[in-house]
Each structure stands twice: as structure tokens, then as C-alpha cells.
PDB file of C-alpha atoms in Angstrom:
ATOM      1  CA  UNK A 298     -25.539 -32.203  30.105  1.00 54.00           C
ATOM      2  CA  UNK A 299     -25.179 -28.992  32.253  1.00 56.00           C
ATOM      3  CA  UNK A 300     -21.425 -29.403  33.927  1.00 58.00           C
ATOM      4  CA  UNK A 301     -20.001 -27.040  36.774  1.00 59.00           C
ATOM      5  CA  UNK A 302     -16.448 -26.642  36.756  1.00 61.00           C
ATOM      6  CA  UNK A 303     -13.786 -25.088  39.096  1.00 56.00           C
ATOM      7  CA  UNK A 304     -10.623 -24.213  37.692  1.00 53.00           C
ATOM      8  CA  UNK A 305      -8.178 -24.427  40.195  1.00 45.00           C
ATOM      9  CA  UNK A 306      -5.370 -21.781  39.362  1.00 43.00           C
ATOM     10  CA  UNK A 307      -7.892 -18.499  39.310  1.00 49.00           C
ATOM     11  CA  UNK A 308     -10.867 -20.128  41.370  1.00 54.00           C
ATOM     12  CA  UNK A 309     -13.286 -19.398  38.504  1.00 67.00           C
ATOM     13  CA  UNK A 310     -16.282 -21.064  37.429  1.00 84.00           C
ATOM     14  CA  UNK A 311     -16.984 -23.021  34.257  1.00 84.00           C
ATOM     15  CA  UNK A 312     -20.237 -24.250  33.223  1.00 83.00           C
ATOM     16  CA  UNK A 313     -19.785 -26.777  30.368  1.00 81.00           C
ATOM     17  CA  UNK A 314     -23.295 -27.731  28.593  1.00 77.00           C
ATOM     18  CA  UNK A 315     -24.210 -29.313  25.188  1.00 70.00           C
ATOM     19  CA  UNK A 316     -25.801 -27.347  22.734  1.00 67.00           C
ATOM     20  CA  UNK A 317     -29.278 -28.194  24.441  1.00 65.00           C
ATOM     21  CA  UNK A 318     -28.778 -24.975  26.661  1.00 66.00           C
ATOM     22  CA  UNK A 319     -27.617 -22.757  24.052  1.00 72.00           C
ATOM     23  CA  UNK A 320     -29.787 -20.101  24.576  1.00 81.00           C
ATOM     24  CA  UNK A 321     -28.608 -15.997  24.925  1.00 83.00           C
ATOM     25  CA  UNK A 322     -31.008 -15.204  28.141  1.00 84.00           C
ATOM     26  CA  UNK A 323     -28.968 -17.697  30.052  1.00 87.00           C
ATOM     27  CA  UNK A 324     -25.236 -16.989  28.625  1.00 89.00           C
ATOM     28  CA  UNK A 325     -26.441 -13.175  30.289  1.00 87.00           C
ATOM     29  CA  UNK A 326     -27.566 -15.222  33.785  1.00 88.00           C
ATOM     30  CA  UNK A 327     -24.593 -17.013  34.048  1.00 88.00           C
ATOM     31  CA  UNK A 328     -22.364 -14.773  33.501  1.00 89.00           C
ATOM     32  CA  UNK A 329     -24.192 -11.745  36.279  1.00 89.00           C
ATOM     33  CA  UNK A 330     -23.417 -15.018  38.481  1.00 89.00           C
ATOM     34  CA  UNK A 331     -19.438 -15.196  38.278  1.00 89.00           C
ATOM     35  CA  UNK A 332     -19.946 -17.819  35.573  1.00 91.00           C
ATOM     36  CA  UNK A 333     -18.001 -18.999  32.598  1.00 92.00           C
ATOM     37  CA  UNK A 334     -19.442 -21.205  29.881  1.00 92.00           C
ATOM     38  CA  UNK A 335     -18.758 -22.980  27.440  1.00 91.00           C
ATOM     39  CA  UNK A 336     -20.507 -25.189  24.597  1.00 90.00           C
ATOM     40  CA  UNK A 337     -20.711 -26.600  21.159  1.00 89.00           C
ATOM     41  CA  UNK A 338     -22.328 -24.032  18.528  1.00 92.00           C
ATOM     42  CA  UNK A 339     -25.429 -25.354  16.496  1.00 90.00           C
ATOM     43  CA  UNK A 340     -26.023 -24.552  12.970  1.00 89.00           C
ATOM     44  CA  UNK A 341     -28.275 -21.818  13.261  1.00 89.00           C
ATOM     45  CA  UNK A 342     -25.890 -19.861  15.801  1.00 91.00           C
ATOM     46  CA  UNK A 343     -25.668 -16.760  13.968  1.00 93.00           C
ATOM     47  CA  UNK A 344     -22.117 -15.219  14.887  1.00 96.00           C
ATOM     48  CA  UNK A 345     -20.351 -12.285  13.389  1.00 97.00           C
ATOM     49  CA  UNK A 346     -16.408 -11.235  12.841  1.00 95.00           C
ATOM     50  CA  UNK A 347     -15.830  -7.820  12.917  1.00 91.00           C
ATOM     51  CA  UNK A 348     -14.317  -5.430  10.351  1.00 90.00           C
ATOM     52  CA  UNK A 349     -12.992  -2.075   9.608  1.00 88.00           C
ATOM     53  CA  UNK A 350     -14.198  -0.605   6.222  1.00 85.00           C
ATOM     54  CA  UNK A 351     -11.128   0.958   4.697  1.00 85.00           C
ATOM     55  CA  UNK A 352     -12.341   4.109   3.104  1.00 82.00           C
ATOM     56  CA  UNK A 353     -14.588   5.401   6.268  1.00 85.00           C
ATOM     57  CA  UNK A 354     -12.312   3.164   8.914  1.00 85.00           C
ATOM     58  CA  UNK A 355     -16.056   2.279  10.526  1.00 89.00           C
ATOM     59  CA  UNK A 356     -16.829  -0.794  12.335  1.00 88.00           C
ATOM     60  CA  UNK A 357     -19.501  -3.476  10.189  1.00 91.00           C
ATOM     61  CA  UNK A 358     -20.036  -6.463  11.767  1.00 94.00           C
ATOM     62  CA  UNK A 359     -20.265  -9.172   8.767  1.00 95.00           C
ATOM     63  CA  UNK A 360     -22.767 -12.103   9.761  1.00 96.00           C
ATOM     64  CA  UNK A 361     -21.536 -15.380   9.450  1.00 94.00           C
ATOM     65  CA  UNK A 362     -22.350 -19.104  10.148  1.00 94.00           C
ATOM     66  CA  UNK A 363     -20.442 -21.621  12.576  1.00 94.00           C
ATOM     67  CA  UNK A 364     -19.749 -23.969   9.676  1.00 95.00           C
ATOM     68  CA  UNK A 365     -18.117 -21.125   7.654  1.00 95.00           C
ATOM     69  CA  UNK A 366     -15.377 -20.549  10.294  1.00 95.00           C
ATOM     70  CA  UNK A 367     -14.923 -24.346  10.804  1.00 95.00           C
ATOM     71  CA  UNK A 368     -14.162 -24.487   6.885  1.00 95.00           C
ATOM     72  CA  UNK A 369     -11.857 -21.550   7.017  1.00 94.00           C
ATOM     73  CA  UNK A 370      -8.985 -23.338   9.273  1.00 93.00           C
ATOM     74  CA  UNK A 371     -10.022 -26.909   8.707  1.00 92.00           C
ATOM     75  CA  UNK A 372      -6.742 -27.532   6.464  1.00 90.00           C
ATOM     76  CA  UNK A 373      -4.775 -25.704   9.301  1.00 90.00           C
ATOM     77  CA  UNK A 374      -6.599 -27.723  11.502  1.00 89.00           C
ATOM     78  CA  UNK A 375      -5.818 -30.972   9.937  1.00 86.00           C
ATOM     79  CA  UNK A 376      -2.239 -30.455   9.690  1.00 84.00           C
ATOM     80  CA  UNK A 377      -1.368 -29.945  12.819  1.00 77.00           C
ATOM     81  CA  UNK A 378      -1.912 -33.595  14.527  1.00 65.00           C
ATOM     82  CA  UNK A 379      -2.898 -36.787  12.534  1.00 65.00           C
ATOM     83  CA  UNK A 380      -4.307 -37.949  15.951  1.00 68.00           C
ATOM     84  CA  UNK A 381      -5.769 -36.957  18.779  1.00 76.00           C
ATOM     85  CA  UNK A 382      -7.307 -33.734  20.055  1.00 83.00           C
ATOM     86  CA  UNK A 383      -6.359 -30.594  17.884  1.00 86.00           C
ATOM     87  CA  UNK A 384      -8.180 -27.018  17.886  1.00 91.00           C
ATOM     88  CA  UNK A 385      -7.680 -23.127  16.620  1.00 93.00           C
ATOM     89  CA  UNK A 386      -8.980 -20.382  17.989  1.00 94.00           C
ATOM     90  CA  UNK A 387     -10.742 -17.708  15.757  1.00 95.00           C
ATOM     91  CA  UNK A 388     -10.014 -14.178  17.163  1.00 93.00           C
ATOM     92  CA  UNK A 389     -12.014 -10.784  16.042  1.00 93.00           C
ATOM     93  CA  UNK A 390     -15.718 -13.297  16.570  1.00 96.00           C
ATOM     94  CA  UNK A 391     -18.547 -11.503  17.851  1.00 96.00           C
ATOM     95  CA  UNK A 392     -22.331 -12.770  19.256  1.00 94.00           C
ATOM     96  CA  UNK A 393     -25.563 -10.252  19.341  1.00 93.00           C
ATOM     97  CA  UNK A 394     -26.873 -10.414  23.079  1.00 91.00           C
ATOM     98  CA  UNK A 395     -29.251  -8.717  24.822  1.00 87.00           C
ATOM     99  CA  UNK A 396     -29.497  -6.217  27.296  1.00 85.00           C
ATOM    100  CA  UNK A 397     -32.446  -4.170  29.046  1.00 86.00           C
ATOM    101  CA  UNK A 398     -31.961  -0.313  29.323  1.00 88.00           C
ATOM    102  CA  UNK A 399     -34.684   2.531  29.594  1.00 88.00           C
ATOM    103  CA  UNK A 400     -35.809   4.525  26.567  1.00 86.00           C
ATOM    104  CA  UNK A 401     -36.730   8.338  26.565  1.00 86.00           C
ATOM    105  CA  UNK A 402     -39.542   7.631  28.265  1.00 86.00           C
ATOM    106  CA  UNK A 403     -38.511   6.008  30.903  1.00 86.00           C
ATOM    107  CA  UNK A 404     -39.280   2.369  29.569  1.00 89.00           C
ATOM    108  CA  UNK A 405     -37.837  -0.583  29.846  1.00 88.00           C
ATOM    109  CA  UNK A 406     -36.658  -1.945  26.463  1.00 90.00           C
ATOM    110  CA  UNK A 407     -34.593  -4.802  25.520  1.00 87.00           C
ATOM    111  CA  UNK A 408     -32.124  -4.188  22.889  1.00 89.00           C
ATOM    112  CA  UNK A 409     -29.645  -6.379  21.389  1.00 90.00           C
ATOM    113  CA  UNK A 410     -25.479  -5.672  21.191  1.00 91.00           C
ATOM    114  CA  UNK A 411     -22.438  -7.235  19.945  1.00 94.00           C
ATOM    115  CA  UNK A 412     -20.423  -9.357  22.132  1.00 94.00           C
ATOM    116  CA  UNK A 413     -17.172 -10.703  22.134  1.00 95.00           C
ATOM    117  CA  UNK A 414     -16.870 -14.654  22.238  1.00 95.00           C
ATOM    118  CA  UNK A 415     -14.208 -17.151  21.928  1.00 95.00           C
ATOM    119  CA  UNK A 416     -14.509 -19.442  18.618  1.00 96.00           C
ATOM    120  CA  UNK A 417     -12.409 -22.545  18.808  1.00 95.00           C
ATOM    121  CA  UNK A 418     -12.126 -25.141  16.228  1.00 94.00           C
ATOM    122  CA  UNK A 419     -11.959 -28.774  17.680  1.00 91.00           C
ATOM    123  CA  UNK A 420     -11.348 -31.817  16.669  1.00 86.00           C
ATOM    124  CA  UNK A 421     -11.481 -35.296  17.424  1.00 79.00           C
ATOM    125  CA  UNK A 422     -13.092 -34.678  20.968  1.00 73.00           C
ATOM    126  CA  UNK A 423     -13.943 -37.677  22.709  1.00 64.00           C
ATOM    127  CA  UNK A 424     -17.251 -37.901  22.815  1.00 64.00           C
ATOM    128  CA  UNK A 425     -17.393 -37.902  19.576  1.00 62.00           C
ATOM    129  CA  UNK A 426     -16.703 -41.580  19.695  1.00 56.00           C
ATOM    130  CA  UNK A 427     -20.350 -42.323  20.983  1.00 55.00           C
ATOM    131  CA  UNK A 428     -23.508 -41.379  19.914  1.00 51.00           C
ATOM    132  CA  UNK A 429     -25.876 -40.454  22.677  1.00 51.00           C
ATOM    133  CA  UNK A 430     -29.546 -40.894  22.710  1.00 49.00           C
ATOM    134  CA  UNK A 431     -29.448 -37.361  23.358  1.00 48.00           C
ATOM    135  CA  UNK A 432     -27.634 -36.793  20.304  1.00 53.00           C
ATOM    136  CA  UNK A 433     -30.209 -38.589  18.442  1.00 50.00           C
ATOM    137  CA  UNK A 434     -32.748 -36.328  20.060  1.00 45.00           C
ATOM    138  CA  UNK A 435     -31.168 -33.277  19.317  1.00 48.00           C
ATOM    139  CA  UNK A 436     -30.714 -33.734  15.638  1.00 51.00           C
ATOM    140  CA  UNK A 437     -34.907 -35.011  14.984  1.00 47.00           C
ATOM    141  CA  UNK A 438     -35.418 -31.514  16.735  1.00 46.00           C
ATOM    142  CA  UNK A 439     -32.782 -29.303  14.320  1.00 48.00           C
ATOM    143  CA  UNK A 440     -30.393 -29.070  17.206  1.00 56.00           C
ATOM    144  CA  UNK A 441     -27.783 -31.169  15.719  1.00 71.00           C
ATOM    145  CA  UNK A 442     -24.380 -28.733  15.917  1.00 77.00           C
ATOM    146  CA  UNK A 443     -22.117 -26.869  13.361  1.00 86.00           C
ATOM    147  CA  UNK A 444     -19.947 -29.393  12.025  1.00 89.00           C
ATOM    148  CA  UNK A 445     -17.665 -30.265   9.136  1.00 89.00           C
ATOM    149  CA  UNK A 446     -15.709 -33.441   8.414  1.00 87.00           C
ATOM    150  CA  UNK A 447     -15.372 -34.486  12.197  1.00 87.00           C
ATOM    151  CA  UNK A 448     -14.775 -30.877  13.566  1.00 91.00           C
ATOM    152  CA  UNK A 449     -17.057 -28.668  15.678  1.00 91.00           C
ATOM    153  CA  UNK A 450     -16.929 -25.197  16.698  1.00 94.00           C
ATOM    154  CA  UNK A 451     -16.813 -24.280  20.680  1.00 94.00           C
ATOM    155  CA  UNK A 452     -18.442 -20.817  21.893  1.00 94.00           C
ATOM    156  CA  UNK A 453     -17.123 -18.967  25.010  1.00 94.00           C
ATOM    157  CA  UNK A 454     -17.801 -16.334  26.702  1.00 94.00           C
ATOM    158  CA  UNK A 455     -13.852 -16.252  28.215  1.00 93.00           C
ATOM    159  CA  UNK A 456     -12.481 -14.936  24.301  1.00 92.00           C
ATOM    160  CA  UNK A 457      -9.168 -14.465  26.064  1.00 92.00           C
ATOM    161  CA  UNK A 458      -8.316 -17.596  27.515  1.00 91.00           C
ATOM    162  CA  UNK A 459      -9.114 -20.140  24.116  1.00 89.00           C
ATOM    163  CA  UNK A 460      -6.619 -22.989  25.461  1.00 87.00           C
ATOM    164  CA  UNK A 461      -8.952 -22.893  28.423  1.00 90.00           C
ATOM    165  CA  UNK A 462     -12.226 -23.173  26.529  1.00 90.00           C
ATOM    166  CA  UNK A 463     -11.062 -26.503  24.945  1.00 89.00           C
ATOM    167  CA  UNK A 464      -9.425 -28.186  27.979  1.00 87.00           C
ATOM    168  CA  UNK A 465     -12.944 -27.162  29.912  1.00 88.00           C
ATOM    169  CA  UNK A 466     -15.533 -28.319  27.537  1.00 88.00           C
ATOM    170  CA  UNK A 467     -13.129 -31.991  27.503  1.00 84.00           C
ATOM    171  CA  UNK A 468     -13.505 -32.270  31.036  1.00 82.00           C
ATOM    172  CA  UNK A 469     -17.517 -32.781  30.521  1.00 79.00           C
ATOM    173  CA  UNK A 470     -16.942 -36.214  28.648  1.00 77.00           C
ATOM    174  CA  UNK A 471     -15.827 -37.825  32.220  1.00 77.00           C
ATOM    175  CA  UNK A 472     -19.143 -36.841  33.604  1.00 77.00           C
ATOM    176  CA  UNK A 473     -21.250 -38.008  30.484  1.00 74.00           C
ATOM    177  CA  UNK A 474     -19.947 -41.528  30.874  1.00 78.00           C
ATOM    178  CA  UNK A 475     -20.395 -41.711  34.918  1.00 81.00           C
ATOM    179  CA  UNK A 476     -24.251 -40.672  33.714  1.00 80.00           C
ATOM    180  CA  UNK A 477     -24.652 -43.171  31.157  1.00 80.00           C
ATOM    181  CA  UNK A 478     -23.049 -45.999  33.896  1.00 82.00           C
ATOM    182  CA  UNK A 479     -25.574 -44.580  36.976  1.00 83.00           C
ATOM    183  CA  UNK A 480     -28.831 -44.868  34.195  1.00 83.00           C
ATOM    184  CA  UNK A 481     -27.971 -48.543  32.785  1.00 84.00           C
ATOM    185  CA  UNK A 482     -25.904 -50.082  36.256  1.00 84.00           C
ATOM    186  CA  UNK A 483     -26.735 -48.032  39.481  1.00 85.00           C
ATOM    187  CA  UNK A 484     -30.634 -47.274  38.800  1.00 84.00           C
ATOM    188  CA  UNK A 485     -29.773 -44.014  38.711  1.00 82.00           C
ATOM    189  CA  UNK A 486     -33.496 -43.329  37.238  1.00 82.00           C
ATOM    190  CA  UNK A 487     -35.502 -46.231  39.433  1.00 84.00           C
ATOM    191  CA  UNK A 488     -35.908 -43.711  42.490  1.00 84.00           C
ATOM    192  CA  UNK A 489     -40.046 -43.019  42.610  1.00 85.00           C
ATOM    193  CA  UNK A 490     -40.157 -41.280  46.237  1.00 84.00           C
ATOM    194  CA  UNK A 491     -42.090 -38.305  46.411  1.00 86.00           C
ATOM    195  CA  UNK A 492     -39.535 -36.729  48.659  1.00 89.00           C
ATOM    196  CA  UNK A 493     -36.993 -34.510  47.996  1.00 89.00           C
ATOM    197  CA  UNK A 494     -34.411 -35.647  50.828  1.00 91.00           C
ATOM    198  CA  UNK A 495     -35.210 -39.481  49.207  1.00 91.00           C
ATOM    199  CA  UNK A 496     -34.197 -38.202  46.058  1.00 88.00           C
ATOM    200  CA  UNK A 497     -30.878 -36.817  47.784  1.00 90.00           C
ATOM    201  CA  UNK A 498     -30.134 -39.711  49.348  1.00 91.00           C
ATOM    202  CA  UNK A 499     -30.828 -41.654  46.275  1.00 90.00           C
ATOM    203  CA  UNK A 500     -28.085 -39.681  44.660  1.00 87.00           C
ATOM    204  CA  UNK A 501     -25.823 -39.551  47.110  1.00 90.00           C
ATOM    205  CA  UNK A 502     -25.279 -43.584  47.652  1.00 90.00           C
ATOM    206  CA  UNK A 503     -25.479 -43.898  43.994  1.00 89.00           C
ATOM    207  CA  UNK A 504     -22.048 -41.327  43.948  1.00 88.00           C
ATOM    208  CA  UNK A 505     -20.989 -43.792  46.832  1.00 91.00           C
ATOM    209  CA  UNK A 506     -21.379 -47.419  44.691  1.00 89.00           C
ATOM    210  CA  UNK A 507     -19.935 -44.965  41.414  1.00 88.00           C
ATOM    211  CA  UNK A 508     -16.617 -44.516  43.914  1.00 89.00           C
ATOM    212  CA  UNK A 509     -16.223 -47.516  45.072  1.00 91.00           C
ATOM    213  CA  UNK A 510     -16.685 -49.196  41.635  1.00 87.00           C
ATOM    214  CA  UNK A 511     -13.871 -46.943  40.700  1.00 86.00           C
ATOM    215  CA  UNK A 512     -11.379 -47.427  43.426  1.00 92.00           C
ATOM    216  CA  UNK A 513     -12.574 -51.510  42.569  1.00 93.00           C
ATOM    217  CA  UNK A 514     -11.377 -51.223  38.887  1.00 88.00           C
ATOM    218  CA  UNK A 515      -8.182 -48.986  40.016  1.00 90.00           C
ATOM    219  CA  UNK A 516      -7.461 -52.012  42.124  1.00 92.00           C
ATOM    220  CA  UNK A 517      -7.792 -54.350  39.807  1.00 89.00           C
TER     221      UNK A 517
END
């Protein structure tokens, strides 16, 4: 699920996606578009933290895995709410992206450097209360994301606004379950015109039936 976001206050962008879009090439696109994102880490996302050496005071960055940094604040984590949604950010986390320049000889190359990212430790998100055939999918394929007794770990490109990370990737759950009502109630999938302004019509009266069911069930 690829979610676009507006946050009201500083009329930025968010795009909150599941791990199925977790791919570097398009963190770089979104963000040379005025975009945010935001999404779950897998197990394979190889992340690094930063540190000074003491004796030569030079920068190493020390690889690390997504489950590592869950484990590191999970008692932390635990101890803060015995319900609902709790998270911790990680500060000093860093992701290897890459970047085109020109060599010597006046080449293009691609070459890879360390990026800041927000790591947040969540728990108890919502959606984690239903299994999605997506899910399913996901995991047959070794997509299945970094995870340790009920918490995940949340990737950001916006490493100075954390809180912000968390209360965007939460807003994506709404949208998941107006999908999952349009593809088993509203025939959300049963449009087979060729067209492309069928298909936008299609979608357009099904967001009309999905509001008026709504305002229905407010009423009621």
C-alpha cells in the first residue's frame, strides 16, 4: 500500500508504503520530488549507527541489522505503556544510498554514501491486528519485516521529526481497511473496461458509495 499524505501544519508531503516499496532508487525519487516517506524496515535492511573511534576521533560506521536495534530498547519499550501504541526513536542511525557523480574521466558513476534516517521502535500498531493476504505474500517471498516480540522498526527519511514518522505511518491503516471494504463490498476489482476514463469513473463512484456508507454508519 503506497499512501500520500499532507501534513497540515508545514504543508509537506508524506508517502507512507509497506515494506513492498522498500527499495533505495525510489527513497532518492521521492525525496528530489518534495517527498517524505516512511515505512516498515525488512530483515535484510542493512542500516548502520555511527561512531567515533576514541584514539584517532575518526568516523566508522558499524553495520547493523533492524532486529538488533528493536532488541536494544525493547525493555524500554515495554515499560512505557502496557497498552496501546508505544515507540522510541534511535538517534545517530545511518542508511548507504546512492548517488551518480562523474569520475576523472568525465564518467558517470554511481557511488554509494551514508545517509541519515530516522529509526523508530513501534509497537502495537494497528494493523498488526490483521493479517493481510499481502502479508502472507510478502513473507513466501522473504519480505516479511524486522520484528521482535510484537515490535517493528519504522525507517524515515525526516530523522528530525521521529514523533512525526510514527503518527504518519498510523494514518495508512485507515486507508488499508477502506481497500479491503472496496475489494470484498464495492467491486472495487470487477471493473473490465478497456478505458482509462471508465476506470476513473469506476473509482470515483466507488469513493462515492465508500462516503455515503460512512456518513450511513455515523448516522446510525
Amino acid at each position: 500500500m503506497l499512501l500520500m499524505l499532507r501534513e497540515s501544519v508545514t504543508c509537506r508531503l508524506w508517502v507512507a508504503m509497506d515494506r513492498w516499496y522498500l527499495c533505495k532508487h525510489f527513497f532518492t525519487f521521492l525525496e528530489e520530488n518534495h517527498f517524505d516517506w516512511v515505512t516498515k524496515a525488512k530483515r535484510n535492511t542493512a542500516l548502520f549507527r555511527k561512531v567515533i573511534e576514541p584514539g584517532t576521533r575518526r568516523e566508522r560506521y558499524v553495520p547493523l541489522t533492524p532486529v538488533m536495534l528493536i532488541r536494544e530498547v525493547f525493555k524500554e519499550l515495554t515499560r512505557q505503556a502496557t497498552s496501546g501504541l508505544s515507540s522510541i526513536s534511535i538517534p545517530g542511525i545511518y542508511m548507504k544510498r546512492p548517488y551518480i557523480t562523474v569520475n576523472r574521466k568525465g564518467k558517470q558513476v554511481t557511488k554509494q554514501r551514508f545517509v541519515p534516517v530516522a529509526a523508530v521502535v513501534a509497537m502495537r500498531l494497528k494493523e498488526d491486528e490483521l493479517i493481510t493476504e499481502l502479508d502472507s505474500i510478502q513473507a513466501e517471498q522473504g519480505e516479511d519485516p524486522a520484528t521482535y516480540k510484537g515490535a517493528y522498526l519504522l525507517i524515515s527519511n525526516r530523522h528530525d521529526v521521529p514523533k512525526d514518522v510514527v503518527q504518519t505511518y498510523t494514518k495508512r491503516w485507515r486507508i488499508e481497511v477502506f481497500f479491503r471494504a472496496a475489494k470484498q463490498e464495492l467491486a472495487f476489482e470487477k471493473c473490465h473496461s478497456e478505458s482509462e476514463a471508465h476506470h476513473h469513473a469506476h473509482f470515483e463512484l466507488l469513493f462515492v458509495a465508500e462516503t455515503l456508507l460512512a456518513v450511513a454508519l455515523f448516522e446510525l
